[in-house]
Short mmCIF file of N, CA and C and ligand atoms in Angstrom, two decimals:
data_model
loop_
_atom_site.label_atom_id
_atom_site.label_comp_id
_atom_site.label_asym_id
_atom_site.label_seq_id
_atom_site.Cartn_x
_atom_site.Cartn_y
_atom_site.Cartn_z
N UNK A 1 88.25 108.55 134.89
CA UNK A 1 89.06 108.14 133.73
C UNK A 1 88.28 108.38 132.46
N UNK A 2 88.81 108.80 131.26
CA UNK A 2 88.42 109.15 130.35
C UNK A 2 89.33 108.64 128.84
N UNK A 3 88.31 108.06 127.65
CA UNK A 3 89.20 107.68 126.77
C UNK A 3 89.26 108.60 125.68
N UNK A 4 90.40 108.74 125.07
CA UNK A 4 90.51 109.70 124.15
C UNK A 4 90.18 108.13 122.86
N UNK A 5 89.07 108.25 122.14
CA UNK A 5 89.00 107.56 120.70
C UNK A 5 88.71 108.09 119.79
N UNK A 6 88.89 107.49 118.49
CA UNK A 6 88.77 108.42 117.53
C UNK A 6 88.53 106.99 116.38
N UNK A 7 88.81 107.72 114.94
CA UNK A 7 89.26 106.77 114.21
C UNK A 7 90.32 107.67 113.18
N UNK A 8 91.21 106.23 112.34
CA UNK A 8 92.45 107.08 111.97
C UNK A 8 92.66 106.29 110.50
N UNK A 9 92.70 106.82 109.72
CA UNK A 9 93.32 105.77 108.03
C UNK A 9 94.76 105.62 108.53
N UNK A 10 94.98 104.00 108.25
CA UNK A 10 96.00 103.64 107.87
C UNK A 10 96.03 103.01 106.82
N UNK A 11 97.83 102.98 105.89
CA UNK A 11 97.69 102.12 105.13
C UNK A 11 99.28 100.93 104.83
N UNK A 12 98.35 100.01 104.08
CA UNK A 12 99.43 98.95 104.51
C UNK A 12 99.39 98.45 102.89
N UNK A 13 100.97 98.12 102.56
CA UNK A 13 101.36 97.74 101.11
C UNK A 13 101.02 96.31 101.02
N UNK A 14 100.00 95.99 100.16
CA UNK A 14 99.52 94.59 99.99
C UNK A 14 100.64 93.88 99.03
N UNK A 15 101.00 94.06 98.09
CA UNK A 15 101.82 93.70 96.94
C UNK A 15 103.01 94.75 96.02
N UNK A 16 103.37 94.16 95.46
CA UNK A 16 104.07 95.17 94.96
C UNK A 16 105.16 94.49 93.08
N UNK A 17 105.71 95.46 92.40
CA UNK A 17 105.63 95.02 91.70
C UNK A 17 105.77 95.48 90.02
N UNK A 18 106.13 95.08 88.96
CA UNK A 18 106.45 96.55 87.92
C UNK A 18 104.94 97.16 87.09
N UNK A 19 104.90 97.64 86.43
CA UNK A 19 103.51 97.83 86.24
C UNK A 19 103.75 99.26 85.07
N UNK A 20 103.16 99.07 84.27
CA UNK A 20 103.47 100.70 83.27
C UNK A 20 103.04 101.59 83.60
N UNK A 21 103.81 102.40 84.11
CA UNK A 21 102.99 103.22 84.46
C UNK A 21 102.68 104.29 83.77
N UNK A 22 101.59 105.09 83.47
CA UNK A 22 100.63 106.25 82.86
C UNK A 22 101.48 107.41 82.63
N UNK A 23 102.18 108.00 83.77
CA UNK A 23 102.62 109.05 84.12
C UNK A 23 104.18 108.91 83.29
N UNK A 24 104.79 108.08 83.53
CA UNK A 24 106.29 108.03 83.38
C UNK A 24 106.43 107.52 81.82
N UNK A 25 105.22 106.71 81.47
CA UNK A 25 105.44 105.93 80.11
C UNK A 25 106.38 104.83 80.08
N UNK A 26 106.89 103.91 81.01
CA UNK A 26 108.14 103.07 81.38
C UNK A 26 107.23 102.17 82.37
N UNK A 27 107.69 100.77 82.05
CA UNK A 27 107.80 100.04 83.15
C UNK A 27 108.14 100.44 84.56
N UNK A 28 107.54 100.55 85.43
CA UNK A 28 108.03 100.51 86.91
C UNK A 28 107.62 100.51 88.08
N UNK A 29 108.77 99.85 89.09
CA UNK A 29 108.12 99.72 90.10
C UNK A 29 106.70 99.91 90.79
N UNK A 30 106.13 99.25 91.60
CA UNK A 30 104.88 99.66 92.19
C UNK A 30 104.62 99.13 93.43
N UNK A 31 104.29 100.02 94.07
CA UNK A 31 103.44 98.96 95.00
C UNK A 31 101.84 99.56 95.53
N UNK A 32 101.19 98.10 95.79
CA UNK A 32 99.50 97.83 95.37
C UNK A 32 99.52 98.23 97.65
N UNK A 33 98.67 99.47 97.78
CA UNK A 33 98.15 99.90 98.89
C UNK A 33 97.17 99.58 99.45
N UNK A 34 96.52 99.58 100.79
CA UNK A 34 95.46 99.43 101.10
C UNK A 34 95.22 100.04 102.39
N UNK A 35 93.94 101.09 101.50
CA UNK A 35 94.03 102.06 102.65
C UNK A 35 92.68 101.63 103.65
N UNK A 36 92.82 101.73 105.25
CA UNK A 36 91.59 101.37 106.13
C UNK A 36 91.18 102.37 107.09
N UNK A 37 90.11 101.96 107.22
CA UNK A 37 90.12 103.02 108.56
C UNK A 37 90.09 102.52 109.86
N UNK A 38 90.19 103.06 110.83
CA UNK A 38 90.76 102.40 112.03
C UNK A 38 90.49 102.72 112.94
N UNK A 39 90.01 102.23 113.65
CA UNK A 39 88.96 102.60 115.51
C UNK A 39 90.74 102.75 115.93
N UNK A 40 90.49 103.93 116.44
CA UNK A 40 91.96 104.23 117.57
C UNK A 40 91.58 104.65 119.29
N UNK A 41 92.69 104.33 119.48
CA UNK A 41 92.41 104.64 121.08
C UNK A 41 93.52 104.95 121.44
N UNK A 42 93.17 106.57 122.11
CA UNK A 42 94.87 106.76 122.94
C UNK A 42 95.99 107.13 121.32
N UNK A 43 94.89 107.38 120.29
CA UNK A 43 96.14 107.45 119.26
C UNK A 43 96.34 106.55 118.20
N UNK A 44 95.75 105.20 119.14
CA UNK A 44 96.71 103.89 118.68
C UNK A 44 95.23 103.44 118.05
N UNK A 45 96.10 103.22 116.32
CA UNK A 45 95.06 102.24 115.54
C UNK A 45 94.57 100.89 116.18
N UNK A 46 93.18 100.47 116.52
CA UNK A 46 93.04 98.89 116.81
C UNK A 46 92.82 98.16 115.97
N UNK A 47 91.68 98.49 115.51
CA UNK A 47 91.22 97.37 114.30
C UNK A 47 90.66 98.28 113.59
N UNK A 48 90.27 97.14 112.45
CA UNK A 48 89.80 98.20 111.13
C UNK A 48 88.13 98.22 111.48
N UNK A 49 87.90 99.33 110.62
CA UNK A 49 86.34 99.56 110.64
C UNK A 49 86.30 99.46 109.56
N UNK A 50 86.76 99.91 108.21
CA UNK A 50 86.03 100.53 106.97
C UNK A 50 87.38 99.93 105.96
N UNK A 51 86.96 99.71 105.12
CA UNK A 51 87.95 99.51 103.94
C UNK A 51 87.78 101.11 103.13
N UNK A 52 88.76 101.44 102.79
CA UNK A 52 88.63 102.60 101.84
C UNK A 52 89.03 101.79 100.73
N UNK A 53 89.79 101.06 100.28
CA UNK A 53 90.04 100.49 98.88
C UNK A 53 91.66 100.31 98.60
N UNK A 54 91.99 100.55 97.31
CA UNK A 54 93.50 99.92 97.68
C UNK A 54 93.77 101.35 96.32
N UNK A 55 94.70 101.54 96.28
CA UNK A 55 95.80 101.99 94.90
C UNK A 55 96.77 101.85 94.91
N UNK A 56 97.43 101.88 93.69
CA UNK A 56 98.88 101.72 93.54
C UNK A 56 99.91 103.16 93.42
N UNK A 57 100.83 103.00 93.91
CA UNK A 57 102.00 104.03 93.66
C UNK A 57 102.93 103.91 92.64
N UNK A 58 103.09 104.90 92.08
CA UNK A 58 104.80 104.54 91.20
C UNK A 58 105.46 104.96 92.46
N UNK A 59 106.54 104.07 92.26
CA UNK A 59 107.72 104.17 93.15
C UNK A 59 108.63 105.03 92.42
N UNK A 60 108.89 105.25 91.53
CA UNK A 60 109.66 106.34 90.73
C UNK A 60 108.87 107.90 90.86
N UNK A 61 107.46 108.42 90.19
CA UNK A 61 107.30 109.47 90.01
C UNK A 61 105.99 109.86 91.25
N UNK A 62 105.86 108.68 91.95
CA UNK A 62 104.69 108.62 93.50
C UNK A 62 103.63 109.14 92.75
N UNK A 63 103.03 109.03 91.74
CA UNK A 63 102.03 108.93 91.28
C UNK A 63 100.65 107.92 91.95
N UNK A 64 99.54 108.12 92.45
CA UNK A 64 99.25 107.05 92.63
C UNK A 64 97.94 106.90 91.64
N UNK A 65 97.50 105.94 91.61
CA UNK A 65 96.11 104.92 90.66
C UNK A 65 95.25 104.05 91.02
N UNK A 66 94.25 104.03 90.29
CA UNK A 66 93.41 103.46 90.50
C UNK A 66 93.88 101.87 90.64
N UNK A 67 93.72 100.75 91.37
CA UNK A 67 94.70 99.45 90.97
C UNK A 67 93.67 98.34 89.42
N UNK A 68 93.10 99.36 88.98
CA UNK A 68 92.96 98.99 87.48
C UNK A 68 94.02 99.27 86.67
N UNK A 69 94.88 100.35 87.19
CA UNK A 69 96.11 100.58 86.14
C UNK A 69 97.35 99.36 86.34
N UNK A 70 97.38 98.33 86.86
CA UNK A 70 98.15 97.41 86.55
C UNK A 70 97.30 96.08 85.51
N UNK A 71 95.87 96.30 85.53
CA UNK A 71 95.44 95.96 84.00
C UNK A 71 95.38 96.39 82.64
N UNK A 72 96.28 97.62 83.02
CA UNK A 72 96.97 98.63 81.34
C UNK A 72 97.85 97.94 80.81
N UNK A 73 97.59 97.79 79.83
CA UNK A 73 98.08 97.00 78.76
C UNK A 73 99.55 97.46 78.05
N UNK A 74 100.85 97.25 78.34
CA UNK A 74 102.01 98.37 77.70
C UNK A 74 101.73 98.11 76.18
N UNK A 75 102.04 99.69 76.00
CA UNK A 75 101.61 99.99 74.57
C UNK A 75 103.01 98.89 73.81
N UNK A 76 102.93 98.15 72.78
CA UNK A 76 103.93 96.83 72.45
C UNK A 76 105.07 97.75 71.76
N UNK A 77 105.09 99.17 71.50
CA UNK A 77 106.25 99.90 71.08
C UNK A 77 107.64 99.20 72.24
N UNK A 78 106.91 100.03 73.57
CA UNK A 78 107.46 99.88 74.65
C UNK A 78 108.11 98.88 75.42
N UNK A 79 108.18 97.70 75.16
CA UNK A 79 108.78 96.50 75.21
C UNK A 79 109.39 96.01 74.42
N UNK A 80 108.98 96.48 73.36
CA UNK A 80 110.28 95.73 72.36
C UNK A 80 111.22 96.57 71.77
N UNK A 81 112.29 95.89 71.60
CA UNK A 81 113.43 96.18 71.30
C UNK A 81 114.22 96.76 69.77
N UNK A 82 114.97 97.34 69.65
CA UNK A 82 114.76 98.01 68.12
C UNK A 82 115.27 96.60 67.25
N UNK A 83 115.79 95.55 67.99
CA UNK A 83 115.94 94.14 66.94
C UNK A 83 114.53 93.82 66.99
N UNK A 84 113.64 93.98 67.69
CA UNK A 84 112.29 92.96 67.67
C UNK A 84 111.18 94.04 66.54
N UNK A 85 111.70 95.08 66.42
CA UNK A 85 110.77 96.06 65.73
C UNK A 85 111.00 95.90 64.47
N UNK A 86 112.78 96.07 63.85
CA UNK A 86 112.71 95.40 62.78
C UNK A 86 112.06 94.25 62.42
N UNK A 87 112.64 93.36 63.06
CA UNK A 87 112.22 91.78 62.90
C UNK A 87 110.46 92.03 62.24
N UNK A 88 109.63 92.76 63.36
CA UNK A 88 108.54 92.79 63.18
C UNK A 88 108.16 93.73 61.36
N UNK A 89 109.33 94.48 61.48
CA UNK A 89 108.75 95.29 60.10
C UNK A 89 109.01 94.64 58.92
N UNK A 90 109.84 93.73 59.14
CA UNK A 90 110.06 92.68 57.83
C UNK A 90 109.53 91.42 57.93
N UNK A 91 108.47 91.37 59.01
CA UNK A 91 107.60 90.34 58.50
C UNK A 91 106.04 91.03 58.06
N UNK A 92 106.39 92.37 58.63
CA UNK A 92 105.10 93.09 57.90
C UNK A 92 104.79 93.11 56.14
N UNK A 93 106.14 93.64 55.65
CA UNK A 93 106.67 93.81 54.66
C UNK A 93 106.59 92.45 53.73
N UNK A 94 106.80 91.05 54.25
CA UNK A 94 107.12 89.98 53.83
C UNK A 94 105.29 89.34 53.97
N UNK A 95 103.90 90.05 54.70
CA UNK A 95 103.11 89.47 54.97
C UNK A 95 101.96 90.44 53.87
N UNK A 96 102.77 91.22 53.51
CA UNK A 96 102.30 92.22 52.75
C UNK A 96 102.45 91.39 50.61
N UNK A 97 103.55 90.19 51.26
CA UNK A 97 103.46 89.92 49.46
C UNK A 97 104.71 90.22 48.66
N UNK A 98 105.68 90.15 49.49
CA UNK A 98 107.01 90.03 48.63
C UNK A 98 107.76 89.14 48.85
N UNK A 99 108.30 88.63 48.39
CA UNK A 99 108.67 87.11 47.73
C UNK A 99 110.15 87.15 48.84
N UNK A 100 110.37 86.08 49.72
CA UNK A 100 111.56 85.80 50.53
C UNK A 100 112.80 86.65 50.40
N UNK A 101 113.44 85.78 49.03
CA UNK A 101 114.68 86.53 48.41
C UNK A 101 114.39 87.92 48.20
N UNK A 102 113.44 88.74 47.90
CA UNK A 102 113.45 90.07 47.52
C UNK A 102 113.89 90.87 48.70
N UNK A 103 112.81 90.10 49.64
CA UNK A 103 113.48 91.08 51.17
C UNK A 103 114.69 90.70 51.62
N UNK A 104 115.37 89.77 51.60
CA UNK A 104 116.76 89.69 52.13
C UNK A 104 117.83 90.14 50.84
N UNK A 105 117.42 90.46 49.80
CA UNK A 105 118.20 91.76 48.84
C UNK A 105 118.09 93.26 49.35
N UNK A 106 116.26 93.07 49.46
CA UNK A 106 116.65 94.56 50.17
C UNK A 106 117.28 95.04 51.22
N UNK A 107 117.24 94.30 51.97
CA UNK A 107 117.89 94.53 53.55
C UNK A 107 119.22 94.36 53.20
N UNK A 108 119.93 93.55 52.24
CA UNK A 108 121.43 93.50 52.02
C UNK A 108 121.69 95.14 51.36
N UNK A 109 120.79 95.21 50.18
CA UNK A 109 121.07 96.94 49.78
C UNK A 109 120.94 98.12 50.61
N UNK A 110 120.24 97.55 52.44
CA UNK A 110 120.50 98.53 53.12
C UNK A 110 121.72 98.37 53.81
N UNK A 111 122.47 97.80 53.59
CA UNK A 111 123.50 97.65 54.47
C UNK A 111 123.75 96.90 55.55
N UNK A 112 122.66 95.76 55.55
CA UNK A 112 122.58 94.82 56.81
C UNK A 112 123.26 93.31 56.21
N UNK A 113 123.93 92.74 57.24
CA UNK A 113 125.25 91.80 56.80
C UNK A 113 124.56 90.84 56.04
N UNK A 114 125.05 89.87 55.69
CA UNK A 114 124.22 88.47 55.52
C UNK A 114 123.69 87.82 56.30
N UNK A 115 124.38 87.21 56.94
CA UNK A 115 124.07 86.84 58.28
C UNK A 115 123.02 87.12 59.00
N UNK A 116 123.27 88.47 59.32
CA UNK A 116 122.46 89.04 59.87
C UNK A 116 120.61 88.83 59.28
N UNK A 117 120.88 89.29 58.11
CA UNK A 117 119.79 89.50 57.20
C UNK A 117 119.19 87.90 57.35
N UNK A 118 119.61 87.07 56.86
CA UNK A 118 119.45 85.37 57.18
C UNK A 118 118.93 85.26 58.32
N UNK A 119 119.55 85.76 59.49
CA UNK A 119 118.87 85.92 60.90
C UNK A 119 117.31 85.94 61.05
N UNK A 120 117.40 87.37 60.77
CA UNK A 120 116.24 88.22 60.69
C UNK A 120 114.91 87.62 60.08
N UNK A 121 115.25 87.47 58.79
CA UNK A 121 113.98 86.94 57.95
C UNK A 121 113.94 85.18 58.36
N UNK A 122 114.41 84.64 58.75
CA UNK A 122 114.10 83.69 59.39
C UNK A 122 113.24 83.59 60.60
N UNK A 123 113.79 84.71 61.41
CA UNK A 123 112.85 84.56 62.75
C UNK A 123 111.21 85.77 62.08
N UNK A 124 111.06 86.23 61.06
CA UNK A 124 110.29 87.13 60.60
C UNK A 124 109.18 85.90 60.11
N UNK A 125 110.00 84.59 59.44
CA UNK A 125 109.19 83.76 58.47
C UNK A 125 108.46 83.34 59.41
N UNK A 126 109.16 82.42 61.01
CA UNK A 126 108.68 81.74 61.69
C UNK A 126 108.74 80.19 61.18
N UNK A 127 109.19 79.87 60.32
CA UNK A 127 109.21 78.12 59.73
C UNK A 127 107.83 78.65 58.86
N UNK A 128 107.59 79.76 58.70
CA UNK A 128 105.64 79.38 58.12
C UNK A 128 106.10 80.24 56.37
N UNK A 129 106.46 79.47 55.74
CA UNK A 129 106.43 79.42 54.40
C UNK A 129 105.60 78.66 53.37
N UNK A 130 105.34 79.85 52.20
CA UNK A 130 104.87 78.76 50.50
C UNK A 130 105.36 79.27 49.65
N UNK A 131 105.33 78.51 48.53
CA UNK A 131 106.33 78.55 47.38
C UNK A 131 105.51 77.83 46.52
N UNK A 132 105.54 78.99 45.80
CA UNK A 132 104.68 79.00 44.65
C UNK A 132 105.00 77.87 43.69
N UNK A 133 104.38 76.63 43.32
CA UNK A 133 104.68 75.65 42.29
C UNK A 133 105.40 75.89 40.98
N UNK A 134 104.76 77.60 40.42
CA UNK A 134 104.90 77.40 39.06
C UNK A 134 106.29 78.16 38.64
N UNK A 135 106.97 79.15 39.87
CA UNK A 135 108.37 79.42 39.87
C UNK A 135 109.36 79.31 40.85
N UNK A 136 108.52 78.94 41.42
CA UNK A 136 109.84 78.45 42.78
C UNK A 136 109.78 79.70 44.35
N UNK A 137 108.91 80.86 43.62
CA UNK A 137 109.12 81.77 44.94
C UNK A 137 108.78 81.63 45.90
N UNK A 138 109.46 81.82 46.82
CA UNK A 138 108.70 81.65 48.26
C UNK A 138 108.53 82.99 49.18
N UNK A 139 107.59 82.73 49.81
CA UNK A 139 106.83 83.55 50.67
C UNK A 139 106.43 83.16 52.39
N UNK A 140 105.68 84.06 52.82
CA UNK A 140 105.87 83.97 54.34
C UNK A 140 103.96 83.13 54.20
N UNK A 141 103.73 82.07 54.82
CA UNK A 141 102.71 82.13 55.15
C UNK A 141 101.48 82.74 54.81
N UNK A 142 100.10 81.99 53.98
CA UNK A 142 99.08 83.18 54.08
C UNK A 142 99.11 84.36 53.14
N UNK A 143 100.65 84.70 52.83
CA UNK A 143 100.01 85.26 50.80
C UNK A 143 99.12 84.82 50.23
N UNK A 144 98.70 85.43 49.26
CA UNK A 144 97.53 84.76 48.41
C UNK A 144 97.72 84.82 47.30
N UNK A 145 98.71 85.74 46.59
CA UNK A 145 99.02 85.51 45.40
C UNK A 145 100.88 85.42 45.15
N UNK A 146 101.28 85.23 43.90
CA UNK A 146 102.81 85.15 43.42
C UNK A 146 102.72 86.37 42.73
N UNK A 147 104.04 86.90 42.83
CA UNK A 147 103.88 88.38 42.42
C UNK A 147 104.60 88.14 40.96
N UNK A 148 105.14 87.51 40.69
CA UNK A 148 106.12 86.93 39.96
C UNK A 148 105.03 86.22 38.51
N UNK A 149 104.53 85.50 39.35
CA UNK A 149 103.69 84.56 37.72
C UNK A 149 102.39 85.88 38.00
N UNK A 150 101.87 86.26 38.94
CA UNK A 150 99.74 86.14 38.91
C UNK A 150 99.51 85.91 39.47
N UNK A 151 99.55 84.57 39.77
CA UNK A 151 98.38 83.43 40.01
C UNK A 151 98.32 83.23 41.92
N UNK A 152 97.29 82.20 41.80
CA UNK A 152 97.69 82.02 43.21
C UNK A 152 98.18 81.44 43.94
N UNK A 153 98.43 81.62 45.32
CA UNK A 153 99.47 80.66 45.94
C UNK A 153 98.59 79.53 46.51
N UNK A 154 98.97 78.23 46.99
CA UNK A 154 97.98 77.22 47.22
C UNK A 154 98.46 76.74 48.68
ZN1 ZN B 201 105.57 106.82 87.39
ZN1 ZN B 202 105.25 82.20 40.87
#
């Protein structure tokens, strides 16, 4: 009698899961691998001998990675939404030093409702406003000066 042994990689999906992926530029699917090596006999994997390590797959473009690439960071374009980008550009705009009312004129002279505009620069302010003592303007948080008098904001 004689045994045919060998050894053989197998691999087995540890986790799985969305993950950005590199290749596609999109959120997606994944799953986290782990590849071993394997005393076989007759063919048949027994047990493991060797860890080879693990990577991940896109499940969309089968790309696979190092499983450091589910510590990639999505670039913040990529998650947010074209309401959250505005939102974000008019508190840029508003952190930059222009007085409350100015930006919700401008955004009305672009054609954005009232409402809407009210919306917006509200969730842009965050509740984090000052207003300048000596004319009444108000601002987002953390200005440092009134554009209006000079002076500074307190
Ligand atoms: Zn992909
Ligand atoms: Zn002022």
């Amino acid at each position: 009698m004689f045994f045919i042994f060998g050894t053989k990689n197998r691999q087995k999906e540890i986790s799985s899961g969305n993950f950005y992926c590199p290749h596609c530029r999109v959120q997606r699917a994944y799953k986290l691998m782990q590849v071993g090596q394997y005393f076989s006999l007759y063919f048949i994997p027994l047990f493991r001998i060797k860890d080879l390590g693990q990577y991940v797959v896109c499940q969309h473009c089968e790309q696979s990675y190092k499983p450091e690439v589910l510590n990639m960071k999505v670039p913040v374009e990529q998650i947010l939404t074209a309401r959250d980008r505005l939102v974000l550009s008019i508190q840029k705009e508003l952190q930059e030093g222009m007085p409350v009312h100015m930006m919700k004129r401008k955004l009305i002279s672009q054609k954005m409702d009232e409402p809407t505009t009210e919306q917006y620069v509200s969730e842009a302010l965050d509740g984090k406003t000052i207003s300048c003592t000596e004319c009444g303007f108000e601002y987002i948080a953390g200005v440092q000066r009134c554009l209006n008098c000079d002076r500074e904001l307190e």
